[in-house]
Amino acid sequence: MVEIRFHGRGGQGGVTSAELTALAAIEQGKFAQAFPSFGPERRGAPVMAFVRVSDRQIRTREKVYSPNIVVVLDPTLLQIVNVEAGVPEDGILIVNTKFSPAQLRASLGLKRRLAVVDASTIAVEVLRVPITNTTMLGALIKATNVVSIDALRGPVEKRFGPIAERNLKACLRAYDETVVEG
């Protein structure tokens, strides 16, 4: 089973990212679940969402404590949230940042493998809004292959309707521009 934790801020689409990932996995014939972690958050407050993907039925319903993959939609969270919490040594962090993996590691002391993409710039240029959810899915797919771009198409079209193509374009551009360590 692959477990994923998304870190974002309220209104950035972290919950939507988790749901789209799970739907794409189901589209590929896998079992999946997605769920948010909410408290009294408001727009802009840090939030988390979780995904599990497996080839077998998933029976656990608890929060993800040891994710294999962490996706950080908002780089400002790196200063206030321990995004590496619970991540095993072979885990990966996928971060929306303008910095290279080496620069990010040097400035924050991150220890896990990194994949980086400037999703904020891509989102503004392609979507015309600073919402990085579908953009970061391109980075997630490039770094992990947890789902395929083809499997993501249907869920994105259903969720976004007339703006689905722009979201897919942002996703594909992020896939192309993501830098994955080793």
PDB file of C-alpha atoms in Angstrom:
ATOM      1  CA  MET A   1       0.000   0.000   0.000  1.00  0.00           C
ATOM      2  CA  VAL A   2       1.182   3.510  -0.834  1.00  0.00           C
ATOM      3  CA  GLU A   3       0.236   6.267   1.596  1.00  0.00           C
ATOM      4  CA  ILE A   4       0.333   9.939   0.648  1.00  0.00           C
ATOM      5  CA  ARG A   5      -0.027  13.082   2.744  1.00  0.00           C
ATOM      6  CA  PHE A   6      -0.830  16.417   1.096  1.00  0.00           C
ATOM      7  CA  HIS A   7       0.055  19.661   2.886  1.00  0.00           C
ATOM      8  CA  GLY A   8      -1.597  22.852   1.731  1.00  0.00           C
ATOM      9  CA  ARG A   9      -3.623  25.788   2.889  1.00  0.00           C
ATOM     10  CA  GLY A  10      -7.388  26.008   2.968  1.00  0.00           C
ATOM     11  CA  GLY A  11      -8.623  26.955  -0.494  1.00  0.00           C
ATOM     12  CA  GLN A  12      -5.567  25.671  -2.402  1.00  0.00           C
ATOM     13  CA  GLY A  13      -7.148  22.400  -3.440  1.00  0.00           C
ATOM     14  CA  GLY A  14      -5.266  19.878  -1.312  1.00  0.00           C
ATOM     15  CA  VAL A  15      -8.429  17.902  -0.621  1.00  0.00           C
ATOM     16  CA  THR A  16      -9.279  17.950  -4.328  1.00  0.00           C
ATOM     17  CA  SER A  17      -5.763  16.693  -5.145  1.00  0.00           C
ATOM     18  CA  ALA A  18      -6.228  13.782  -2.773  1.00  0.00           C
ATOM     19  CA  GLU A  19      -9.635  12.919  -4.226  1.00  0.00           C
ATOM     20  CA  LEU A  20      -8.379  13.098  -7.820  1.00  0.00           C
ATOM     21  CA  THR A  21      -5.424  10.845  -6.978  1.00  0.00           C
ATOM     22  CA  ALA A  22      -7.735   8.248  -5.428  1.00  0.00           C
ATOM     23  CA  LEU A  23     -10.168   8.411  -8.365  1.00  0.00           C
ATOM     24  CA  ALA A  24      -7.300   7.969 -10.841  1.00  0.00           C
ATOM     25  CA  ALA A  25      -6.099   4.912  -8.896  1.00  0.00           C
ATOM     26  CA  ILE A  26      -9.611   3.440  -8.976  1.00  0.00           C
ATOM     27  CA  GLU A  27      -9.714   4.186 -12.717  1.00  0.00           C
ATOM     28  CA  GLN A  28      -6.616   1.953 -12.997  1.00  0.00           C
ATOM     29  CA  GLY A  29      -8.354  -0.900 -11.152  1.00  0.00           C
ATOM     30  CA  LYS A  30      -6.708  -0.275  -7.789  1.00  0.00           C
ATOM     31  CA  PHE A  31      -8.272   0.275  -4.396  1.00  0.00           C
ATOM     32  CA  ALA A  32      -8.008   3.781  -2.982  1.00  0.00           C
ATOM     33  CA  GLN A  33      -9.318   6.145  -0.356  1.00  0.00           C
ATOM     34  CA  ALA A  34      -8.912   9.874   0.159  1.00  0.00           C
ATOM     35  CA  PHE A  35      -9.907  11.994   3.116  1.00  0.00           C
ATOM     36  CA  PRO A  36      -9.125  15.385   4.646  1.00  0.00           C
ATOM     37  CA  SER A  37      -7.947  16.288   8.108  1.00  0.00           C
ATOM     38  CA  PHE A  38      -9.945  19.280   9.232  1.00  0.00           C
ATOM     39  CA  GLY A  39     -10.237  21.156  12.455  1.00  0.00           C
ATOM     40  CA  PRO A  40     -11.497  24.710  12.769  1.00  0.00           C
ATOM     41  CA  GLU A  41      -9.452  25.729   9.695  1.00  0.00           C
ATOM     42  CA  ARG A  42     -10.342  28.663   7.559  1.00  0.00           C
ATOM     43  CA  ARG A  43      -9.220  29.741   4.123  1.00  0.00           C
ATOM     44  CA  GLY A  44      -5.436  30.085   4.203  1.00  0.00           C
ATOM     45  CA  ALA A  45      -4.880  27.953   7.311  1.00  0.00           C
ATOM     46  CA  PRO A  46      -2.646  24.851   7.043  1.00  0.00           C
ATOM     47  CA  VAL A  47      -4.602  21.707   6.136  1.00  0.00           C
ATOM     48  CA  MET A  48      -3.760  18.100   5.343  1.00  0.00           C
ATOM     49  CA  ALA A  49      -5.365  15.477   3.149  1.00  0.00           C
ATOM     50  CA  PHE A  50      -4.505  11.808   2.845  1.00  0.00           C
ATOM     51  CA  VAL A  51      -4.591   9.117   0.169  1.00  0.00           C
ATOM     52  CA  ARG A  52      -4.068   5.385   0.252  1.00  0.00           C
ATOM     53  CA  VAL A  53      -3.593   3.334  -2.925  1.00  0.00           C
ATOM     54  CA  SER A  54      -3.325  -0.442  -2.953  1.00  0.00           C
ATOM     55  CA  ASP A  55      -3.741  -3.496  -5.144  1.00  0.00           C
ATOM     56  CA  ARG A  56      -5.798  -5.042  -2.321  1.00  0.00           C
ATOM     57  CA  GLN A  57      -8.829  -3.867  -0.388  1.00  0.00           C
ATOM     58  CA  ILE A  58      -7.977  -1.168   2.178  1.00  0.00           C
ATOM     59  CA  ARG A  59      -9.439  -1.870   5.595  1.00  0.00           C
ATOM     60  CA  THR A  60      -7.799   0.818   7.722  1.00  0.00           C
ATOM     61  CA  ARG A  61      -9.640   4.114   8.140  1.00  0.00           C
ATOM     62  CA  GLU A  62      -7.216   5.999  10.329  1.00  0.00           C
ATOM     63  CA  LYS A  63      -5.150   9.040   9.466  1.00  0.00           C
ATOM     64  CA  VAL A  64      -1.893   8.397   7.599  1.00  0.00           C
ATOM     65  CA  TYR A  65       0.932   8.523  10.131  1.00  0.00           C
ATOM     66  CA  SER A  66       3.863   7.224   8.054  1.00  0.00           C
ATOM     67  CA  PRO A  67       3.358   8.380   4.462  1.00  0.00           C
ATOM     68  CA  ASN A  68       5.653   7.084   1.735  1.00  0.00           C
ATOM     69  CA  ILE A  69       5.006  10.301  -0.177  1.00  0.00           C
ATOM     70  CA  VAL A  70       4.407  13.874   0.984  1.00  0.00           C
ATOM     71  CA  VAL A  71       3.179  16.559  -1.402  1.00  0.00           C
ATOM     72  CA  VAL A  72       3.636  20.188  -0.327  1.00  0.00           C
ATOM     73  CA  LEU A  73       1.372  22.545  -2.280  1.00  0.00           C
ATOM     74  CA  ASP A  74       2.463  25.713  -0.476  1.00  0.00           C
ATOM     75  CA  PRO A  75       6.192  26.300   0.099  1.00  0.00           C
ATOM     76  CA  THR A  76       5.546  28.660   3.050  1.00  0.00           C
ATOM     77  CA  LEU A  77       4.443  25.606   5.045  1.00  0.00           C
ATOM     78  CA  LEU A  78       8.024  24.323   5.033  1.00  0.00           C
ATOM     79  CA  GLN A  79       8.832  26.985   7.642  1.00  0.00           C
ATOM     80  CA  ILE A  80       5.953  26.110  10.003  1.00  0.00           C
ATOM     81  CA  VAL A  81       5.087  22.416   9.519  1.00  0.00           C
ATOM     82  CA  ASN A  82       7.377  19.422   9.905  1.00  0.00           C
ATOM     83  CA  VAL A  83       6.517  17.912   6.520  1.00  0.00           C
ATOM     84  CA  GLU A  84       8.999  15.052   7.103  1.00  0.00           C
ATOM     85  CA  ALA A  85       7.150  13.853  10.217  1.00  0.00           C
ATOM     86  CA  GLY A  86       6.577  10.105  10.001  1.00  0.00           C
ATOM     87  CA  VAL A  87       8.141   9.768   6.543  1.00  0.00           C
ATOM     88  CA  PRO A  88      10.387   6.678   6.340  1.00  0.00           C
ATOM     89  CA  GLU A  89      13.980   7.037   5.167  1.00  0.00           C
ATOM     90  CA  ASP A  90      13.057   5.837   1.675  1.00  0.00           C
ATOM     91  CA  GLY A  91      10.139   8.281   1.425  1.00  0.00           C
ATOM     92  CA  ILE A  92       9.954  11.276  -0.896  1.00  0.00           C
ATOM     93  CA  LEU A  93       8.878  14.899  -0.512  1.00  0.00           C
ATOM     94  CA  ILE A  94       7.373  16.564  -3.570  1.00  0.00           C
ATOM     95  CA  VAL A  95       7.559  20.322  -3.096  1.00  0.00           C
ATOM     96  CA  ASN A  96       6.203  23.369  -4.890  1.00  0.00           C
ATOM     97  CA  THR A  97       9.266  25.631  -4.886  1.00  0.00           C
ATOM     98  CA  LYS A  98      11.497  27.773  -7.074  1.00  0.00           C
ATOM     99  CA  PHE A  99      14.546  26.182  -5.409  1.00  0.00           C
ATOM    100  CA  SER A 100      16.543  23.162  -6.566  1.00  0.00           C
ATOM    101  CA  PRO A 101      16.616  20.064  -4.361  1.00  0.00           C
ATOM    102  CA  ALA A 102      20.145  20.981  -3.206  1.00  0.00           C
ATOM    103  CA  GLN A 103      19.132  24.554  -2.320  1.00  0.00           C
ATOM    104  CA  LEU A 104      16.031  23.357  -0.473  1.00  0.00           C
ATOM    105  CA  ARG A 105      17.995  20.747   1.436  1.00  0.00           C
ATOM    106  CA  ALA A 106      20.715  23.260   2.403  1.00  0.00           C
ATOM    107  CA  SER A 107      18.273  25.923   3.589  1.00  0.00           C
ATOM    108  CA  LEU A 108      15.873  23.660   5.519  1.00  0.00           C
ATOM    109  CA  GLY A 109      17.969  20.618   6.423  1.00  0.00           C
ATOM    110  CA  LEU A 110      15.513  18.202   4.807  1.00  0.00           C
ATOM    111  CA  LYS A 111      16.692  14.598   4.877  1.00  0.00           C
ATOM    112  CA  ARG A 112      14.290  12.722   2.583  1.00  0.00           C
ATOM    113  CA  ARG A 113      14.589  12.424  -1.189  1.00  0.00           C
ATOM    114  CA  LEU A 114      13.149  15.451  -2.979  1.00  0.00           C
ATOM    115  CA  ALA A 115      11.233  16.245  -6.131  1.00  0.00           C
ATOM    116  CA  VAL A 116      10.648  19.920  -6.896  1.00  0.00           C
ATOM    117  CA  VAL A 117       8.639  21.990  -9.348  1.00  0.00           C
ATOM    118  CA  ASP A 118       7.650  25.656  -9.507  1.00  0.00           C
ATOM    119  CA  ALA A 119       3.949  24.832  -9.487  1.00  0.00           C
ATOM    120  CA  SER A 120       2.947  28.353  -8.431  1.00  0.00           C
ATOM    121  CA  THR A 121       4.363  29.892 -11.599  1.00  0.00           C
ATOM    122  CA  ILE A 122       2.845  27.149 -13.774  1.00  0.00           C
ATOM    123  CA  ALA A 123      -0.573  27.588 -12.139  1.00  0.00           C
ATOM    124  CA  VAL A 124      -0.579  31.357 -12.669  1.00  0.00           C
ATOM    125  CA  GLU A 125       0.616  31.084 -16.268  1.00  0.00           C
ATOM    126  CA  VAL A 126      -1.662  28.220 -17.329  1.00  0.00           C
ATOM    127  CA  LEU A 127      -4.683  28.418 -15.001  1.00  0.00           C
ATOM    128  CA  ARG A 128      -4.455  32.152 -14.303  1.00  0.00           C
ATOM    129  CA  VAL A 129      -4.963  31.479 -10.574  1.00  0.00           C
ATOM    130  CA  PRO A 130      -2.420  30.578  -7.857  1.00  0.00           C
ATOM    131  CA  ILE A 131      -4.098  27.225  -7.076  1.00  0.00           C
ATOM    132  CA  THR A 132      -1.534  24.448  -7.421  1.00  0.00           C
ATOM    133  CA  ASN A 133      -3.591  21.301  -6.842  1.00  0.00           C
ATOM    134  CA  THR A 134      -3.721  19.800 -10.350  1.00  0.00           C
ATOM    135  CA  THR A 135      -0.305  21.228 -11.144  1.00  0.00           C
ATOM    136  CA  MET A 136       1.242  19.320  -8.243  1.00  0.00           C
ATOM    137  CA  LEU A 137      -0.429  16.120  -9.434  1.00  0.00           C
ATOM    138  CA  GLY A 138       1.885  16.255 -12.448  1.00  0.00           C
ATOM    139  CA  ALA A 139       4.848  16.377 -10.081  1.00  0.00           C
ATOM    140  CA  LEU A 140       3.414  13.521  -7.990  1.00  0.00           C
ATOM    141  CA  ILE A 141       3.034  11.334 -11.074  1.00  0.00           C
ATOM    142  CA  LYS A 142       6.525  12.154 -12.378  1.00  0.00           C
ATOM    143  CA  ALA A 143       8.166  11.422  -9.027  1.00  0.00           C
ATOM    144  CA  THR A 144       6.248   8.273  -8.080  1.00  0.00           C
ATOM    145  CA  ASN A 145       4.085   6.812 -10.875  1.00  0.00           C
ATOM    146  CA  VAL A 146       1.466   6.131  -8.187  1.00  0.00           C
ATOM    147  CA  VAL A 147      -1.157   6.740 -10.906  1.00  0.00           C
ATOM    148  CA  SER A 148      -0.927   7.523 -14.593  1.00  0.00           C
ATOM    149  CA  ILE A 149      -1.697  10.776 -16.374  1.00  0.00           C
ATOM    150  CA  ASP A 150      -4.170   8.856 -18.551  1.00  0.00           C
ATOM    151  CA  ALA A 151      -6.060   7.607 -15.484  1.00  0.00           C
ATOM    152  CA  LEU A 152      -6.206  11.162 -14.145  1.00  0.00           C
ATOM    153  CA  ARG A 153      -7.898  12.547 -17.275  1.00  0.00           C
ATOM    154  CA  GLY A 154     -11.415  11.228 -16.530  1.00  0.00           C
ATOM    155  CA  PRO A 155     -11.575  12.422 -12.907  1.00  0.00           C
ATOM    156  CA  VAL A 156     -10.181  15.864 -13.884  1.00  0.00           C
ATOM    157  CA  GLU A 157     -12.714  16.223 -16.711  1.00  0.00           C
ATOM    158  CA  LYS A 158     -15.586  15.261 -14.399  1.00  0.00           C
ATOM    159  CA  ARG A 159     -14.427  17.578 -11.584  1.00  0.00           C
ATOM    160  CA  PHE A 160     -13.485  20.634 -13.661  1.00  0.00           C
ATOM    161  CA  GLY A 161     -15.742  20.415 -16.725  1.00  0.00           C
ATOM    162  CA  PRO A 162     -15.050  23.352 -19.035  1.00  0.00           C
ATOM    163  CA  ILE A 163     -11.675  24.164 -17.439  1.00  0.00           C
ATOM    164  CA  ALA A 164     -10.448  20.559 -17.353  1.00  0.00           C
ATOM    165  CA  GLU A 165      -8.132  20.988 -20.346  1.00  0.00           C
ATOM    166  CA  ARG A 166      -6.312  23.889 -18.695  1.00  0.00           C
ATOM    167  CA  ASN A 167      -5.901  21.818 -15.524  1.00  0.00           C
ATOM    168  CA  LEU A 168      -4.547  18.900 -17.544  1.00  0.00           C
ATOM    169  CA  LYS A 169      -2.194  21.246 -19.380  1.00  0.00           C
ATOM    170  CA  ALA A 170      -0.854  22.542 -16.036  1.00  0.00           C
ATOM    171  CA  CYS A 171      -0.481  18.959 -14.815  1.00  0.00           C
ATOM    172  CA  LEU A 172       1.456  17.925 -17.933  1.00  0.00           C
ATOM    173  CA  ARG A 173       3.696  20.973 -17.786  1.00  0.00           C
ATOM    174  CA  ALA A 174       4.526  20.246 -14.142  1.00  0.00           C
ATOM    175  CA  TYR A 175       5.245  16.635 -15.075  1.00  0.00           C
ATOM    176  CA  ASP A 176       7.738  17.857 -17.682  1.00  0.00           C
ATOM    177  CA  GLU A 177       9.370  20.433 -15.369  1.00  0.00           C
ATOM    178  CA  THR A 178       9.627  18.385 -12.158  1.00  0.00           C
ATOM    179  CA  VAL A 179      13.186  17.650 -11.030  1.00  0.00           C
ATOM    180  CA  VAL A 180      13.471  14.382  -9.109  1.00  0.00           C
ATOM    181  CA  GLU A 181      16.567  13.534  -7.049  1.00  0.00           C
ATOM    182  CA  GLY A 182      18.391  10.293  -7.787  1.00  0.00           C
TER     183      GLY A 182
END
